[in-house]
Amino acid sequence: MNLNNVPIKRKLTTVIMLTSSVVLLLTAAVFISYEVITLRGNLVRNAQTIAQIIAANSTVALSFDDEKTGTEILSKLRAERSIVLASLYTRDGRMLAHFPNGDPPSAFPPSPGKIGTVFEGASLKVFFPVQEDNKQLGTLFLESDLAPVYQRFRLYAGLAFLVLIGSSVVAYFLSHWLQKSISQPILELAETAKAVSINKDYLVRAQKYGNDELGVFTDAFNDMLTQIHQRDAALRENEGRLKEALLASKTAEGEIRNLNAELEARVQSRTAELGAINKELEAFTYSVSHDLRAPLRHIDAFAQILDEEAQTSVPPELRQYITKIRQGAQNMGHLVDDLLNLSRVGRGEMVRKPIKLNAVVDEVIAEIRMELGKREVEWRIAPLPTVPGDPGLIKQIFVNLISNAVKYSRPRANAVIELGQEMADGQLAVFVRDNGVGFNMKYADKLFGVFHRLHRAEEFEGTGVGLATVQRIIQLHQGRIWVEAEVGKGATFHFTLPGMYNE
Amino acid sequence: MNTAIEILLVEDNPNDLELTLLALKRHNFANNIHVARDGEEALDFLFCRGPHSHRTFDSPPKVVLLDLKLPKVDGLEVLRAIKNDPRTKAVPVVVMTSSRQQKDMIEGYQLGVNSYIQKPINFADFQEIIRQLGYYWLVINQPAPADAFK
C-alpha cells in the first residue's frame, strides 16, 4: 500500500494503529512465551520431584521384584492428578508394575526409554532411574497430561486477542482524537492554500491551533500571505501606474506625431514660400544685374561721348563735371557688381572639392597685376594649404582680400603683401598681411558689416561690400575670420576653413 | 555694291543700339549691319521668312550680336532656335548682355553660344571690346562654307 497518496488523517490513524498493534502483539507474544517456558520448567521440575520420590520408594519393590509393593507405591500417585500414567521397569526392562492399575499394559511403553524428560504431544514423559548405592535397579516412567496446561495457554491467547481488539479500538479512538491536533492545522493550511491559489484571495488566514511547530508554520504561512498581499497590492498599484504611464506616453506619442505632421506641413509650406521668395530674389537680382547696369553704361557712354565732342567747346572746369558723372556711374557699377557677388554667396548649389590655395592666389595676383600699372608690390607668398570648398567662392575670398591689401598699401613706396599659414588655437589658418595704412582696432567689429567703411571715398575707393562678402563665404564654409591692424602699420586678415591640410 | 549682311545686331534698347552702332562705326564695321529690334525680327531674318523671304540660308551673317533681354522672343529662345536648326546652326552667335547671371551663361553655353560678353560700364572698355569682336569675327575668323547651312 502506498501511503503517499492517502489523506493525512488516515495516514496518522494507520501509523498509530499499526504501532500500537505491533507493540501489543509483541508484548503478548513475549508474555505468552515466558509463560510457556516457565510453565514447562515447572512441569518438568514437578514431574522430576515426583519421579525422585516415587523412585526412592520403589528400590525395595525392584530389588525384590515385588509387583505388589510396586503397584502400591505407584497407586499413591492418585493424589497427584496431573500424572495420568506411571510404570516401573526392572533392570532388564520388564514392566514390574503400572498405574492406573486398570489400564491394559499396552497403554504403557513396553520397555523403558532413554533417561530424561520429553514433551510428546499433549503429554510430558519422564524416564527416571531407580538407584540404590549408585547401582541402577530399574527405571520409572511417568506421563503427565498437559491438556489443562494447554487449556490455560489458550485462555491466555484468547485474553491477549481480546486485549488486542480492545486496545485497538481504544487506540483507534485515541489516535482519531490525537491526530486531530496534528492534522487539523495541516488540513486548515491546505484548505487555506487551496483557497488562496484558486481565488487569489490573499486576505484569508489559516487558523492557529497551538504553539508547536505547526503553530509556527501557520504563523509563517499567514505572515507570508500578508507579505504576498502587500506585494500583490504594490504590484497592482504599479501595474495601474504603468498602464497610466503607457496611456500617457501613447497620448504623448500621438501628440508628438500630430505636432510632427503639423511641423512638417509648416516646413513644407515655409519651404514653398522660401522657394517662391528665392525665385523672386533671383528675378530681382537679375533685373538689378541687367536693368541697373544698362542705364549706368548709358550714362558713362554718353558722358564720354559728350566729353570727347565737347573737348573744344566746353571750358575745362565744366568738363570735370563730366568726369564726375562718369566716375559716379562707374562707382555705382562696381557697387552693383559687388552686391551681386554678395547676394550670390550661399545661393545656388555649393560645390566642395579640394582647392590648392597657392594656385588660386597665383591666379588672383596675375589678374590684379594687370590693374597695378606702374605700381611695384613685393609679393611674399609662402606655401599654402589645400582646402575643401567651392572654387568660385574661395577665389572670391582671395580676390577681395588681396585687392584690399593692394588698395590700402597704395601710399607705400615699398608695398609688401604677404600670404602664409600659421597655427591659431590649434587650427591651421591662412593670413593675408599688408604694410598699408591699417586702421584703428576699435572699429574692427564694424569692418565686416555691409556698407561699413573705415576710409573716406576720396582716400580709398570702395563699396563696403567686399569684406562682408568674404565673411559670408567663410561662414558658409563653417570657417572663421578675424583681423589685426594698427594705424599706419598695416593690417593682417586671418581665416580658418575646416578641413584645411598640407599635402 | 556688295550688300551681303555681315553683322546681325539684335538689340531692343535704343541707347544700347546707338552706342553699339557708334562703336562699330568708329572701327569701320558698320557697313553691312542689319538691326533686329526684337527676337521675332531676328528669327524672321535668319530663317528667311516674312519680309526676308527673298533671302537664302546659304548667305547668313558672319556674326550675330545678340542681346538677351528682348521683347516678344527673348535672346536665349533666339539662340535655341538658331542652334537647333541645321540650316542656321553654323551661324556664329555672340551674346552681349548687361547681365552677369550665371544661369544665363550656363544656358547660353549649353545651347552652343560661340561667345558670351558682358557689356562693361566703362564706354572706353566697351569700344575696345567691339573693336576686338569686329576684328575677330569679320577679319580673322574663317566663315563656315555654304554647305554648312543645310
Short mmCIF file of C-alpha atoms in Angstrom, two decimals, chain A residues 282 285-287 289-291 293-294 296-298 300-302 304-305 308-309 326 329-330 332-334 337 340-341 344, chain B residues 13-16 18-19 22 26 67-69 97-104 118-127:
data_model
loop_
_atom_site.label_atom_id
_atom_site.label_comp_id
_atom_site.label_asym_id
_atom_site.label_seq_id
_atom_site.Cartn_x
_atom_site.Cartn_y
_atom_site.Cartn_z
CA GLU A 282 16.63 85.78 -58.28
CA THR A 285 18.94 90.31 -58.78
CA TYR A 286 18.53 89.58 -62.45
CA SER A 287 16.81 92.86 -63.01
CA SER A 289 22.11 92.99 -62.76
CA HIS A 290 20.61 93.88 -66.08
CA ASP A 291 18.38 96.86 -65.66
CA ARG A 293 23.74 98.28 -65.15
CA ALA A 294 22.27 99.22 -68.50
CA LEU A 296 24.87 103.17 -65.88
CA ARG A 297 26.53 102.08 -69.06
CA HIS A 298 24.49 104.61 -70.97
CA ASP A 300 29.04 106.58 -68.79
CA ALA A 301 28.99 106.15 -72.54
CA PHE A 302 27.12 109.33 -73.36
CA GLN A 304 32.31 110.04 -72.53
CA ILE A 305 30.98 110.90 -75.96
CA GLU A 308 35.03 113.80 -76.48
CA GLU A 309 32.78 116.02 -78.55
CA ARG A 326 31.40 109.11 -65.38
CA ALA A 329 28.37 105.82 -62.94
CA GLN A 330 31.41 103.57 -62.67
CA MET A 332 27.73 102.56 -58.95
CA GLY A 333 28.61 99.87 -61.46
CA HIS A 334 31.18 98.46 -59.03
CA ASP A 337 28.73 94.07 -59.14
CA LEU A 340 25.55 90.82 -56.85
CA ASN A 341 28.62 88.90 -55.67
CA ARG A 344 25.28 85.14 -54.91
CA ASN B 13 17.26 99.32 -76.29
CA PRO B 14 17.72 102.46 -78.42
CA ASN B 15 20.58 103.74 -76.26
CA ASP B 16 22.46 100.47 -76.50
CA GLU B 18 23.08 103.77 -80.72
CA LEU B 19 26.20 103.12 -78.64
CA LEU B 22 28.66 104.12 -82.79
CA ARG B 26 34.25 104.11 -85.17
CA ASP B 67 21.15 90.83 -76.56
CA LEU B 68 19.39 88.53 -74.09
CA LYS B 69 16.61 90.72 -72.76
CA THR B 97 24.35 91.47 -72.33
CA SER B 98 24.37 93.74 -69.31
CA SER B 99 23.62 90.75 -67.13
CA ARG B 100 26.20 88.61 -65.40
CA GLN B 101 23.68 85.96 -64.44
CA GLN B 102 25.41 82.59 -64.19
CA LYS B 103 22.15 80.91 -65.08
CA ASP B 104 22.09 82.72 -68.42
CA GLN B 118 29.17 91.22 -70.56
CA LYS B 119 28.96 94.82 -71.61
CA PRO B 120 31.28 96.78 -69.30
CA ILE B 121 30.09 100.01 -67.75
CA ASN B 122 33.09 101.94 -68.94
CA PHE B 123 32.36 103.02 -72.53
CA ALA B 124 36.03 103.01 -73.46
CA ASP B 125 36.24 99.36 -72.42
CA PHE B 126 33.08 98.66 -74.41
CA GLN B 127 34.51 100.24 -77.53
#
